[in-house]
PDB file of C-alpha atoms in Angstrom:
ATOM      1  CA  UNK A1230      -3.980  14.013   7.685  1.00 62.00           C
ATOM      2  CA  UNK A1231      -5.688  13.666   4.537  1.00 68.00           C
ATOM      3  CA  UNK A1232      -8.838  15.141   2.717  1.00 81.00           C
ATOM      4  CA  UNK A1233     -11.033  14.752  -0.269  1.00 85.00           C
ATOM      5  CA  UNK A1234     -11.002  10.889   0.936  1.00 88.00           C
ATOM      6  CA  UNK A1235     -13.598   8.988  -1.275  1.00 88.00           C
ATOM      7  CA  UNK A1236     -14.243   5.857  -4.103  1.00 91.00           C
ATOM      8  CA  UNK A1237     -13.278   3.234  -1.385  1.00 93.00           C
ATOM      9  CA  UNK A1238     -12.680  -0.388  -2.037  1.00 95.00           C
ATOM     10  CA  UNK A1239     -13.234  -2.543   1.712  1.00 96.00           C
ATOM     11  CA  UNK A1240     -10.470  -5.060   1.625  1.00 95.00           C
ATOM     12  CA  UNK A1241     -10.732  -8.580   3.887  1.00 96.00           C
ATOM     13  CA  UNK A1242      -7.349 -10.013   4.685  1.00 95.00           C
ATOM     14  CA  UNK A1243      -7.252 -13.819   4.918  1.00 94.00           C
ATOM     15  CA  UNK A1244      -7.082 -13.241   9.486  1.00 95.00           C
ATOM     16  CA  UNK A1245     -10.409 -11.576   8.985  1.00 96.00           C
ATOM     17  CA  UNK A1246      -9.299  -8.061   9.341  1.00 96.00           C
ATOM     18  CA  UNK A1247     -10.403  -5.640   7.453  1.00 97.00           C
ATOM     19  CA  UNK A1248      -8.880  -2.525   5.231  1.00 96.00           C
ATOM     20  CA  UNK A1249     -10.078   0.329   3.113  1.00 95.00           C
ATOM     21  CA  UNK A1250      -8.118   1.563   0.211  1.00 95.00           C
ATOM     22  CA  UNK A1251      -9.171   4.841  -1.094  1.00 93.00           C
ATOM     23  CA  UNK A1252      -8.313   8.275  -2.531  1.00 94.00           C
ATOM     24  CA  UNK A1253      -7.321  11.106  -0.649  1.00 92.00           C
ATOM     25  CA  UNK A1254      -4.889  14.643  -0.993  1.00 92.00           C
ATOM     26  CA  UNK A1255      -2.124  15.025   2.115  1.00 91.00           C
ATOM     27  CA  UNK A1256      -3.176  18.070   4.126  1.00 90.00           C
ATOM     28  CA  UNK A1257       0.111  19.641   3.203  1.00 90.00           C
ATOM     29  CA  UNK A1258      -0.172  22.806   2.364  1.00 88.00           C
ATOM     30  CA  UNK A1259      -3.625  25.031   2.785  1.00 88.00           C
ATOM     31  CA  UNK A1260      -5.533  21.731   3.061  1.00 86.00           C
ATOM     32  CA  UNK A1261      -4.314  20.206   0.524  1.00 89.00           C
ATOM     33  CA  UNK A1262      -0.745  19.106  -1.849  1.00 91.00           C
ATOM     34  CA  UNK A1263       0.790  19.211  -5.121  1.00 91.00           C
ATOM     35  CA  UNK A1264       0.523  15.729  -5.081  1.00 92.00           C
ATOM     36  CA  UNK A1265      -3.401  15.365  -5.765  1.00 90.00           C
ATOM     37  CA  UNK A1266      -5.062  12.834  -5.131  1.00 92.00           C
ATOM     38  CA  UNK A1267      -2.832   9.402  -3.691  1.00 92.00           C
ATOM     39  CA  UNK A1268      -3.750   5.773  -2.933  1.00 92.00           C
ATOM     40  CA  UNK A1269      -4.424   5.101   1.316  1.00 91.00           C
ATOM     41  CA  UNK A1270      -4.682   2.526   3.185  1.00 92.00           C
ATOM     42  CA  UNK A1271      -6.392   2.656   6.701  1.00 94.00           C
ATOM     43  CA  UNK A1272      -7.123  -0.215   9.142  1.00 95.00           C
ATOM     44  CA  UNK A1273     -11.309  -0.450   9.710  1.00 96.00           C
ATOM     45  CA  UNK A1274     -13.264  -2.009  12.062  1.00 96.00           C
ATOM     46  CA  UNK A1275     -17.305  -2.964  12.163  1.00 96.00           C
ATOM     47  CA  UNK A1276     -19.173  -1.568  14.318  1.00 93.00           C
ATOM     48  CA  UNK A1277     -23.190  -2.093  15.012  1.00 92.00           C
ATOM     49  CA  UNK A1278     -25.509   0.747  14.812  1.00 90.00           C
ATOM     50  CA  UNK A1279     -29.470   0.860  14.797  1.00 89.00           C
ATOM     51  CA  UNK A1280     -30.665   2.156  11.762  1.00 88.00           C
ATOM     52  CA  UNK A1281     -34.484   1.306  12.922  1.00 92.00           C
ATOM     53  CA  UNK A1282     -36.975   0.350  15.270  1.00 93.00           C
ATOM     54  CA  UNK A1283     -39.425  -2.640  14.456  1.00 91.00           C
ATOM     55  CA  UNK A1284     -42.321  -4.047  16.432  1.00 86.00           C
ATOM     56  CA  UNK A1285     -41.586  -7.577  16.928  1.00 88.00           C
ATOM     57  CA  UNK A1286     -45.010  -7.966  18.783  1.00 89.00           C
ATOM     58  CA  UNK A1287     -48.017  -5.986  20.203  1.00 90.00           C
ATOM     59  CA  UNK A1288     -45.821  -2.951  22.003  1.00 88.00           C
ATOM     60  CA  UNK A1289     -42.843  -5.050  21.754  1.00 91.00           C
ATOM     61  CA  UNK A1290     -40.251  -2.867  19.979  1.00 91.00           C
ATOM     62  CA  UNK A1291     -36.650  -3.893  19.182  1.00 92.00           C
ATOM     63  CA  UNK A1292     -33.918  -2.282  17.532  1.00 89.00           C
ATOM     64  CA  UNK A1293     -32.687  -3.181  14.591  1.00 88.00           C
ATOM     65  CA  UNK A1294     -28.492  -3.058  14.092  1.00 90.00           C
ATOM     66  CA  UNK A1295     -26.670  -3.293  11.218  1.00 92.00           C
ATOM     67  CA  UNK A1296     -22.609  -3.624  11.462  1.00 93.00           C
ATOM     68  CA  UNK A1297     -20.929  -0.800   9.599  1.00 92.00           C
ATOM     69  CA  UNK A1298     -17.759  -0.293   8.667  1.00 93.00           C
ATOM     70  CA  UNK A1299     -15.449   2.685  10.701  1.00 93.00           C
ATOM     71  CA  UNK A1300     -12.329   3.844   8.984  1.00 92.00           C
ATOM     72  CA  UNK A1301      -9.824   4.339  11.203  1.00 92.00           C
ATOM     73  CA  UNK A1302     -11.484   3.622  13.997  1.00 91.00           C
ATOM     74  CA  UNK A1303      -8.287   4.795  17.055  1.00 89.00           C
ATOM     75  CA  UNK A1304      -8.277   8.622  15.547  1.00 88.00           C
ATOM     76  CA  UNK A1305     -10.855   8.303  13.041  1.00 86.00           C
ATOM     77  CA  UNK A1306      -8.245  10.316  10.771  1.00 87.00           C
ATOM     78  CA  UNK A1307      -6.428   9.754   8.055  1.00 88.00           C
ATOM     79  CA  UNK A1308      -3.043   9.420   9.405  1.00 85.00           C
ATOM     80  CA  UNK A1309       0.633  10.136   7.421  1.00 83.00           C
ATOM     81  CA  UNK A1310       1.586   7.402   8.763  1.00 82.00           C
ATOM     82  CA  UNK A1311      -0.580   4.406   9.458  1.00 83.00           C
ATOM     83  CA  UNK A1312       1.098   0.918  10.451  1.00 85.00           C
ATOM     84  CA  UNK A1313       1.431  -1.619   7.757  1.00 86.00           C
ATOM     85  CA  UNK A1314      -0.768  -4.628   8.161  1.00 91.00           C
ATOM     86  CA  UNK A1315       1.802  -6.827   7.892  1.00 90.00           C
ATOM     87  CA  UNK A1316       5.043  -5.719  10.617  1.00 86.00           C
ATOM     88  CA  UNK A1317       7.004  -8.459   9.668  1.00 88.00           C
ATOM     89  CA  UNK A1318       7.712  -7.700   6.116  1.00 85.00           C
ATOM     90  CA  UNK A1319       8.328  -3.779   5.613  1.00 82.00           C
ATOM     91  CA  UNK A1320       8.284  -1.723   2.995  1.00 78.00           C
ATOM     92  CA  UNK A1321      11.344   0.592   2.075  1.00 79.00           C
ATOM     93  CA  UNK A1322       9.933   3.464   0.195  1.00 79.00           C
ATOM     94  CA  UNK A1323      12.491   5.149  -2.340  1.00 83.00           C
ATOM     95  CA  UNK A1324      10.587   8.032  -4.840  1.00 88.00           C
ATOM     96  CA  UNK A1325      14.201   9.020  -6.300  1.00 94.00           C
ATOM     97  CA  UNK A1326      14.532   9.133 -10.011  1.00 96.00           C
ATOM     98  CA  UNK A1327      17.379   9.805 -12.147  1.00 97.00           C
ATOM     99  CA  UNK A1328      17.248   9.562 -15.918  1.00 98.00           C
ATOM    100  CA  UNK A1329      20.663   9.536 -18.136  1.00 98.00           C
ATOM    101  CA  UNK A1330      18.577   8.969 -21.530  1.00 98.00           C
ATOM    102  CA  UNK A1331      20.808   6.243 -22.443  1.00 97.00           C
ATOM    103  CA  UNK A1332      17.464   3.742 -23.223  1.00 96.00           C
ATOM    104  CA  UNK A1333      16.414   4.027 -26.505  1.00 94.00           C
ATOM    105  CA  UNK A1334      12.812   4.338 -25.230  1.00 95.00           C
ATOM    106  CA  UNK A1335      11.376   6.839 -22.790  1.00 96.00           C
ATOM    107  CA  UNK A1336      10.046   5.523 -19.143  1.00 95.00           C
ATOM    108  CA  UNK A1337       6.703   4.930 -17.992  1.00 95.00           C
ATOM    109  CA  UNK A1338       7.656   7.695 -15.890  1.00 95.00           C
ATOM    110  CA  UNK A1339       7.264  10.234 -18.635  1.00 97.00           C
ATOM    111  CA  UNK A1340       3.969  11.787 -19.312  1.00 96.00           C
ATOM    112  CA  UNK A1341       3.200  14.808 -21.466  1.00 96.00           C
ATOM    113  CA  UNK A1342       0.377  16.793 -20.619  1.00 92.00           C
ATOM    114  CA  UNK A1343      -1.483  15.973 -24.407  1.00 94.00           C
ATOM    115  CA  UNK A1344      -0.315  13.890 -27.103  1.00 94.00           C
ATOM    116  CA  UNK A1345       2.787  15.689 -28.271  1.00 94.00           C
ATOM    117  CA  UNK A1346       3.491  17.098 -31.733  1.00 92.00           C
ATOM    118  CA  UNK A1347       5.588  15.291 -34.258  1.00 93.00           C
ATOM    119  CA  UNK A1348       8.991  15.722 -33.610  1.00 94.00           C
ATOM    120  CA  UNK A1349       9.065  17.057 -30.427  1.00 97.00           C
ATOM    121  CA  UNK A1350      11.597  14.703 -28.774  1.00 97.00           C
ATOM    122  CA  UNK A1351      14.443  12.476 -29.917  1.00 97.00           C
ATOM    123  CA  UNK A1352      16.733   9.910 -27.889  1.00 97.00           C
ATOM    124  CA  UNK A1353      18.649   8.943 -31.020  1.00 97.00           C
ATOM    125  CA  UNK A1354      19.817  12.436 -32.317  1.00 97.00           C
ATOM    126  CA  UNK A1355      22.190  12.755 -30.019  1.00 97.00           C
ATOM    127  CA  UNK A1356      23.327   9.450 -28.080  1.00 95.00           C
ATOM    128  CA  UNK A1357      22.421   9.831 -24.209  1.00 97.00           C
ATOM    129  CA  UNK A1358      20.857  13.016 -24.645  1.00 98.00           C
ATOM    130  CA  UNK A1359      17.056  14.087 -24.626  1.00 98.00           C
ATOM    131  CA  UNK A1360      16.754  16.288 -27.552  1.00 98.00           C
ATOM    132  CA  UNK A1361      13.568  18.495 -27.072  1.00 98.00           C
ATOM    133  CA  UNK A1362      13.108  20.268 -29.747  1.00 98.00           C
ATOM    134  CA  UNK A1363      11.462  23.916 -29.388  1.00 98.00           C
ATOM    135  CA  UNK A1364       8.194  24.567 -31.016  1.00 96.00           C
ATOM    136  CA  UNK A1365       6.492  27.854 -31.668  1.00 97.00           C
ATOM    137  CA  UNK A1366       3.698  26.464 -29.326  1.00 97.00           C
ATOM    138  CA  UNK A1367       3.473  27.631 -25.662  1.00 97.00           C
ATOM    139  CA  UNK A1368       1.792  27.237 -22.616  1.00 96.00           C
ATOM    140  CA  UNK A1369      -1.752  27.796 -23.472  1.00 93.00           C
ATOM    141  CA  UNK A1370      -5.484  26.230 -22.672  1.00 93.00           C
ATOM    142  CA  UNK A1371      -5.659  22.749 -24.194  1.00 93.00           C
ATOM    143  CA  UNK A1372      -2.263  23.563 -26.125  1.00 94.00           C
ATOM    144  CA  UNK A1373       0.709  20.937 -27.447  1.00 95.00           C
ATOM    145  CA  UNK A1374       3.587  22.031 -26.662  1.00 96.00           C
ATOM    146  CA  UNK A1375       7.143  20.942 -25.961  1.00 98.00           C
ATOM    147  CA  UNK A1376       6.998  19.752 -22.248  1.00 98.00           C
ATOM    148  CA  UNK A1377       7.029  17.081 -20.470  1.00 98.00           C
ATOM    149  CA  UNK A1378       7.894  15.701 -16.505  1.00 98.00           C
ATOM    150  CA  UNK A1379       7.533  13.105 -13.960  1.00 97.00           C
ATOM    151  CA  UNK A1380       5.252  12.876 -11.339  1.00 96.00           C
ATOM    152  CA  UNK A1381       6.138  15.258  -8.381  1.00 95.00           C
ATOM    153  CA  UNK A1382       5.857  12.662  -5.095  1.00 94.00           C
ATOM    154  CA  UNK A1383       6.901  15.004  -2.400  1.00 95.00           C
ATOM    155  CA  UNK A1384       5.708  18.723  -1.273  1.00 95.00           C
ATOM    156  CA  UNK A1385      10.326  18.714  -0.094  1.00 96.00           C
ATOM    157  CA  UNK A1386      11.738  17.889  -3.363  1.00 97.00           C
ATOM    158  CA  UNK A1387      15.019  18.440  -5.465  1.00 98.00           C
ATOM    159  CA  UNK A1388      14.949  18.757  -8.821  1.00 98.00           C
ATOM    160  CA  UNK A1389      17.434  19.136 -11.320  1.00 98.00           C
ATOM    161  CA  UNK A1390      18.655  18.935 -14.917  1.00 98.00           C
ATOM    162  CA  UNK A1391      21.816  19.581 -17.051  1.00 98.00           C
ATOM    163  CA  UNK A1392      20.863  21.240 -20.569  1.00 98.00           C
ATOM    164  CA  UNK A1393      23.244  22.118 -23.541  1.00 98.00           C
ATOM    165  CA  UNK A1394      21.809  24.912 -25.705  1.00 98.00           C
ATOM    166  CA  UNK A1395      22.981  27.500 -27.652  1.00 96.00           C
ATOM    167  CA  UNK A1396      20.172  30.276 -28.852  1.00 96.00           C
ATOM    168  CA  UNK A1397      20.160  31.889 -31.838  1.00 94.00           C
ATOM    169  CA  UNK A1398      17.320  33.219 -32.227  1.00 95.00           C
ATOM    170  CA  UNK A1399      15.569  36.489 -30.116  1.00 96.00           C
ATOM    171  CA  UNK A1400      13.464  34.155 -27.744  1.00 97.00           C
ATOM    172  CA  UNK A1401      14.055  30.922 -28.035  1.00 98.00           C
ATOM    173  CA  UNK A1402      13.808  29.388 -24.444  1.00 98.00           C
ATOM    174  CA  UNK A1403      14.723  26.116 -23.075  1.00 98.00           C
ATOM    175  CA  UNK A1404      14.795  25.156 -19.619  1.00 98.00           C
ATOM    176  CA  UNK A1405      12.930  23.160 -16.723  1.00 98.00           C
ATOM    177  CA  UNK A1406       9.251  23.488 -15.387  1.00 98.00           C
ATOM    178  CA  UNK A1407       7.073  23.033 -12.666  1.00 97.00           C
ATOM    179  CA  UNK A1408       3.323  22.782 -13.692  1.00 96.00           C
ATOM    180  CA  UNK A1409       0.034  22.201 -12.374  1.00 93.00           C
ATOM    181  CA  UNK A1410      -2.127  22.739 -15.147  1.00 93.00           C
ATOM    182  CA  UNK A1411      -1.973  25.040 -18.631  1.00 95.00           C
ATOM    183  CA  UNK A1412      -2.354  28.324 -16.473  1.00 94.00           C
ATOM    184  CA  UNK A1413      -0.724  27.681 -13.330  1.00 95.00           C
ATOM    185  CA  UNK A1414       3.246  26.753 -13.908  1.00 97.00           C
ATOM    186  CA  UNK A1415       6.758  27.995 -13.494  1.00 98.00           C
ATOM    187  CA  UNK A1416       9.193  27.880 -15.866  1.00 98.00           C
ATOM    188  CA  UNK A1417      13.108  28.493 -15.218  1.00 98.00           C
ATOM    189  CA  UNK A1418      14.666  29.005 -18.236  1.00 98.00           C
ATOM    190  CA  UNK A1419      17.904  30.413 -20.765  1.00 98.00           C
ATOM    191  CA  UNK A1420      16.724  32.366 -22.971  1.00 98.00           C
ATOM    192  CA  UNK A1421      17.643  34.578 -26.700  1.00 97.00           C
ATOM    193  CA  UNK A1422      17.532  37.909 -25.856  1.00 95.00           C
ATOM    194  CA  UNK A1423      19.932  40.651 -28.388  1.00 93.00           C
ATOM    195  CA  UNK A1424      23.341  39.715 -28.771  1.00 91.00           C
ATOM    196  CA  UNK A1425      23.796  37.907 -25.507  1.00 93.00           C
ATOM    197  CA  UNK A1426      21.793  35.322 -23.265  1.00 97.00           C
ATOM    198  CA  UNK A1427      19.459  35.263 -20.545  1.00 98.00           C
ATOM    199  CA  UNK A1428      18.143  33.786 -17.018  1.00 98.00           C
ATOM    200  CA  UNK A1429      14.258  33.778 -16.705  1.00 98.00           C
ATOM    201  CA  UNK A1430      12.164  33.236 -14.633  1.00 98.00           C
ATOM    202  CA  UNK A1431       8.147  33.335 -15.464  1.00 98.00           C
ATOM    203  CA  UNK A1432       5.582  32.814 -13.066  1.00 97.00           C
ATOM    204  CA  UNK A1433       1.677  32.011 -14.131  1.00 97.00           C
ATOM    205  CA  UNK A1434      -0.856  31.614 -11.017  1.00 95.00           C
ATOM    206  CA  UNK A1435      -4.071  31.217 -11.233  1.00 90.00           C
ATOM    207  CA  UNK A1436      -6.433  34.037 -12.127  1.00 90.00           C
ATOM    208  CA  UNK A1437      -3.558  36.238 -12.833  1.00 94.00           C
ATOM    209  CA  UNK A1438      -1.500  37.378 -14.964  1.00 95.00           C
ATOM    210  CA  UNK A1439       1.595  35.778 -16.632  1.00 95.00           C
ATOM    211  CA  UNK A1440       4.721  37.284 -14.739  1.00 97.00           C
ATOM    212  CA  UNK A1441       8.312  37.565 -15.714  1.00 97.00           C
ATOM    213  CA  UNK A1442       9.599  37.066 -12.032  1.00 97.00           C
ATOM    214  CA  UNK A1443      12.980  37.618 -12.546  1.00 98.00           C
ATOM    215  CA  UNK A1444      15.487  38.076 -15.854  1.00 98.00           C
ATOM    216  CA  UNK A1445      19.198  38.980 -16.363  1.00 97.00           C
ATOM    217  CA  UNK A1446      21.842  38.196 -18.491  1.00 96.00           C
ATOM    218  CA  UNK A1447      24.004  34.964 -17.661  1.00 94.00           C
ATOM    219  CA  UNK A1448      27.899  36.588 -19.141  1.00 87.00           C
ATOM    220  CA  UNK A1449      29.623  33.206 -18.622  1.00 90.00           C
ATOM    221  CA  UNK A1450      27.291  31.108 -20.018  1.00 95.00           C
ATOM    222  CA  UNK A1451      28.795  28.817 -22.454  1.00 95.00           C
ATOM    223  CA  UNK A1452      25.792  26.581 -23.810  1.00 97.00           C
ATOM    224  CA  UNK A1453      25.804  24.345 -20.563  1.00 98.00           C
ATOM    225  CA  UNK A1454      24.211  24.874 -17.426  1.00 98.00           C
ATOM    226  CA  UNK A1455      22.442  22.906 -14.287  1.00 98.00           C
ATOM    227  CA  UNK A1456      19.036  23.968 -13.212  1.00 98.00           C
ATOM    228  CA  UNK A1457      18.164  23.365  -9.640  1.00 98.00           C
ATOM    229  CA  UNK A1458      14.672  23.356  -8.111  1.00 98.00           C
ATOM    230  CA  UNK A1459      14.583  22.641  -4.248  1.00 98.00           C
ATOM    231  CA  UNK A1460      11.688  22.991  -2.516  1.00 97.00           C
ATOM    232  CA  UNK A1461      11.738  22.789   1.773  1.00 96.00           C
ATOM    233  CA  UNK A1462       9.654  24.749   4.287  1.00 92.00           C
ATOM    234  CA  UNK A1463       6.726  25.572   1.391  1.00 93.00           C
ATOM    235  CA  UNK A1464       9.008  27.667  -0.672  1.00 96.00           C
ATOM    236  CA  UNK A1465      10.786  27.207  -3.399  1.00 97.00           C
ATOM    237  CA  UNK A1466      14.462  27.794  -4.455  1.00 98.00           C
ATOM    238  CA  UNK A1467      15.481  28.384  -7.785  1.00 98.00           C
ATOM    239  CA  UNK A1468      19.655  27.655  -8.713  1.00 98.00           C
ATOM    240  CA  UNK A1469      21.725  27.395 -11.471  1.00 98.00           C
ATOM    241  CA  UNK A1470      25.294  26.358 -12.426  1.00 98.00           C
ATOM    242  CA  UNK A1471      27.500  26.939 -14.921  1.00 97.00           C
ATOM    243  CA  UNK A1472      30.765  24.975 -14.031  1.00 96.00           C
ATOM    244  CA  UNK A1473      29.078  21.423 -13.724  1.00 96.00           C
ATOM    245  CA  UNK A1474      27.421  21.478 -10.903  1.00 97.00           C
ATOM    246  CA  UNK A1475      30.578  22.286  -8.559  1.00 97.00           C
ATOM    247  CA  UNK A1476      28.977  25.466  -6.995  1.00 97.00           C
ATOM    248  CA  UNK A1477      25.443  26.661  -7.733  1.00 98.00           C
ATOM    249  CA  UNK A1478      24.498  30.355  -7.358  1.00 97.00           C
ATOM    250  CA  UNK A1479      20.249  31.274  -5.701  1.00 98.00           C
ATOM    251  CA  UNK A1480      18.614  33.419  -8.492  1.00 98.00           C
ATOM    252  CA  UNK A1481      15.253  33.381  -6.993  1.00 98.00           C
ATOM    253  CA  UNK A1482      12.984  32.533  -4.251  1.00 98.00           C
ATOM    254  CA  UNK A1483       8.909  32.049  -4.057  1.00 97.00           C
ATOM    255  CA  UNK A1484       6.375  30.482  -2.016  1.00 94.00           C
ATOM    256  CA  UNK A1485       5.629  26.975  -3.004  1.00 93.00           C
ATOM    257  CA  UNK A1486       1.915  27.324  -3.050  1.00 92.00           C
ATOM    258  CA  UNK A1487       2.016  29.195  -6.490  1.00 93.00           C
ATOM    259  CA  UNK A1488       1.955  25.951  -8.007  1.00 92.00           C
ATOM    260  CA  UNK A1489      -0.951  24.178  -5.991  1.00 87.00           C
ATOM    261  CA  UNK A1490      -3.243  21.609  -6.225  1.00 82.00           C
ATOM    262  CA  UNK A1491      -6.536  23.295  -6.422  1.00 81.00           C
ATOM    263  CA  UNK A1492      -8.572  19.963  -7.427  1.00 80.00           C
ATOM    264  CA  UNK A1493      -7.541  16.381  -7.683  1.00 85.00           C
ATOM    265  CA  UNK A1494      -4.119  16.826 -10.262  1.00 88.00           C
ATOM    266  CA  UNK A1495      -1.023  16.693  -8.889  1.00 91.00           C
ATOM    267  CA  UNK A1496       1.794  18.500 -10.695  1.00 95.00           C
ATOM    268  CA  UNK A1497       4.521  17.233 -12.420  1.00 96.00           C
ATOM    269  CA  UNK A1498       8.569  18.808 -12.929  1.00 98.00           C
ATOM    270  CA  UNK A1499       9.867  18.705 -16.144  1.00 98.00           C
ATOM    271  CA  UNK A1500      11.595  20.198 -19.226  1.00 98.00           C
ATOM    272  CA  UNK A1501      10.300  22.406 -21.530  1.00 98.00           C
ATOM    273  CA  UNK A1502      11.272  24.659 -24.591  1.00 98.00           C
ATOM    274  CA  UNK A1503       9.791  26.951 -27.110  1.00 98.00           C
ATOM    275  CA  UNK A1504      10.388  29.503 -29.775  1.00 98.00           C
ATOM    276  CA  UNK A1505       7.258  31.633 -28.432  1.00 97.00           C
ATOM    277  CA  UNK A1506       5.486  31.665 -31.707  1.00 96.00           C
ATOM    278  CA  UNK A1507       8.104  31.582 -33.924  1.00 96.00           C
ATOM    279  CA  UNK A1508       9.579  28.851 -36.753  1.00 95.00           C
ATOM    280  CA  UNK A1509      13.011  27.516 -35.734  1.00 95.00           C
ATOM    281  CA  UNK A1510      15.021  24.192 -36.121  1.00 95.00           C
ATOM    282  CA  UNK A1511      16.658  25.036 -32.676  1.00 97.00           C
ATOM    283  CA  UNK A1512      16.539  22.417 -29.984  1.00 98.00           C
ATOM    284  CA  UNK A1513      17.919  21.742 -26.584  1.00 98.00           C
ATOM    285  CA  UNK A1514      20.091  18.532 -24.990  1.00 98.00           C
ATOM    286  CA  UNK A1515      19.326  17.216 -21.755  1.00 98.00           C
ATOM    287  CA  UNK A1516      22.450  14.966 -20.514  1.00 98.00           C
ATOM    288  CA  UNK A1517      20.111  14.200 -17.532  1.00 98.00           C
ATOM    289  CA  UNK A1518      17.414  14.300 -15.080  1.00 98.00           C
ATOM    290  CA  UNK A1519      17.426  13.734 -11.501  1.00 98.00           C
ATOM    291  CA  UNK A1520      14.368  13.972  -8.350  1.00 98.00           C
ATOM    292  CA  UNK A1521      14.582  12.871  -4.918  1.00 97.00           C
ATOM    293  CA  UNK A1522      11.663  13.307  -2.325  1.00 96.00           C
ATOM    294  CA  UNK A1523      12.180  14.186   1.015  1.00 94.00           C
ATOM    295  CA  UNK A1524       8.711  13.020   3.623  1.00 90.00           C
ATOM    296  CA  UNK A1525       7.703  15.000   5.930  1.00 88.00           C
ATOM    297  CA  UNK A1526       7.409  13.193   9.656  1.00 80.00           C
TER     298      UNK A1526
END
């Protein structure tokens, strides 16, 4: 069912019956989704109602109707599922999205969450690779910084993406995020740390503090690995592998509704990488992308 419905357009179809198109959030998750606020559609019907009384003649009163329209008028909900107005010519829904970087142009499916930086990605440096290169910038109020993701389109998601990157610097992090706004995100990511290299994971809900979740040292790493985020039954799942994806290893668990819409945003997955305040020439390769939604019945 959804909620925060409003700015509705009434729609006439050419059989005379009517629609409303409107915003709404899914009631996912604690009343609302990580989605934001979507596009509905719901049937409506006119109905009349008397909105005053008028004295047609010396103690003569009559009411006086005016037809208004009902959303929904069977449940007078906003469904998940509402039929389509049209039976006969269905619409096969597919929200999965892969990205090789092999276009010399980024997607429409891209967004960053400002205008980003000079030089913070490349698609020719390295042919069918995303090269994001890490800034000193992080994750802060109104900040650039080097991130960017797609649309999430399902609260049961997976989400995944091969990175090559070799640290050399105490620090430097690359890796993929999940973000809702600048201080409410988590970020899975390798990370510099002494001689060797590290797993993080950092956890920033709103109103508290910024958490390092979990963080130990990956021995076999070898300057490739697969994140995986999969998210099922409002929690999330946090994988890895290091052998191409043949077998993938759980290095952390949390409730999905650290990440949640609060207001009318939805939140995005994506990559991300930084030097956390320091000047570096480092970057990481992404050989890939991939989402796929999973809607809940």
């Amino acid at each position: 069912m959804g909620t925060c419905t409003g700015h509705a357009d009434l729609v006439e179809l050419k059989d005379g019956r009517w629609y409303m198109v409107f915003l709404g959030i899914r009631n996912d998750e604690e009343g609302t989704s990580n989605m934001g606020r979507e596009t509905h559609l719901v049937p409506v019907a006119w109905e009349p109602s008397t909105v005053r009384w008028e004295e047609v003649s010396k103690g003569n009163w009559q009411p006086v109707e005016y037809l208004w329209p009902v959303a929904s008028p069977e449940t007078g909900k906003v469904e998940r599922y509402t039929s389509l107005p049209f039976p006969e010519n269905p619409q096969y829904f597919n929200d999965a999205f892969t990205d090789n970087f092999d276009a010399e142009e980024l997607g429409h499916e891209w967004n960053f969450r400002r205008v980003p930086l000079p030089g913070t990605y490349s698609l020719s440096a390295f042919k069918g690779f995303l090269r994001l290169h890490l800034k000193p910038e992080t994750f802060k109020l109104l900040g650039r910084y080097s991130l960017m993701g797609i649309r999430q389109k399902e609260s049961d998601f997976d989400y995944s993406a091969k990175m090559h990157f070799e640290p050399n610097k105490e620090n430097e992090e690359a890796g993929i995020s999940i973000f809702q706004q600048d201080d409410n995100y988590v970020n899975f990511t390798v990370v510099k740390k002494g001689k060797g290299v590290n797993l993080k994971l950092t956890v920033k809900e709103r109103e508290k503090e910024l958490e390092v979740l979990k963080e130990e040292i990956i021995d076999k790493y070898q300057g490739e690995i697969i994140f995986k985020l999969s998210a099922k039954n409002n929690t999330y799942q946090y994988l890895y592998s290091l052998d191409g994806g043949n077998t993938f290893r759980l290095f952390a668990e949390t409730q999905s509704n650290i990440v949640l819409c609060k207001g009318y945003i939805g939140t995005y997955v994506g990559i991300y990488a930084t030097s956390n305040g320091k000047p570096t020439k480092e970057y990481a390769d992404f050989d890939w992308v991939s989402y796929k939604g999973y809607p809940r019945y």
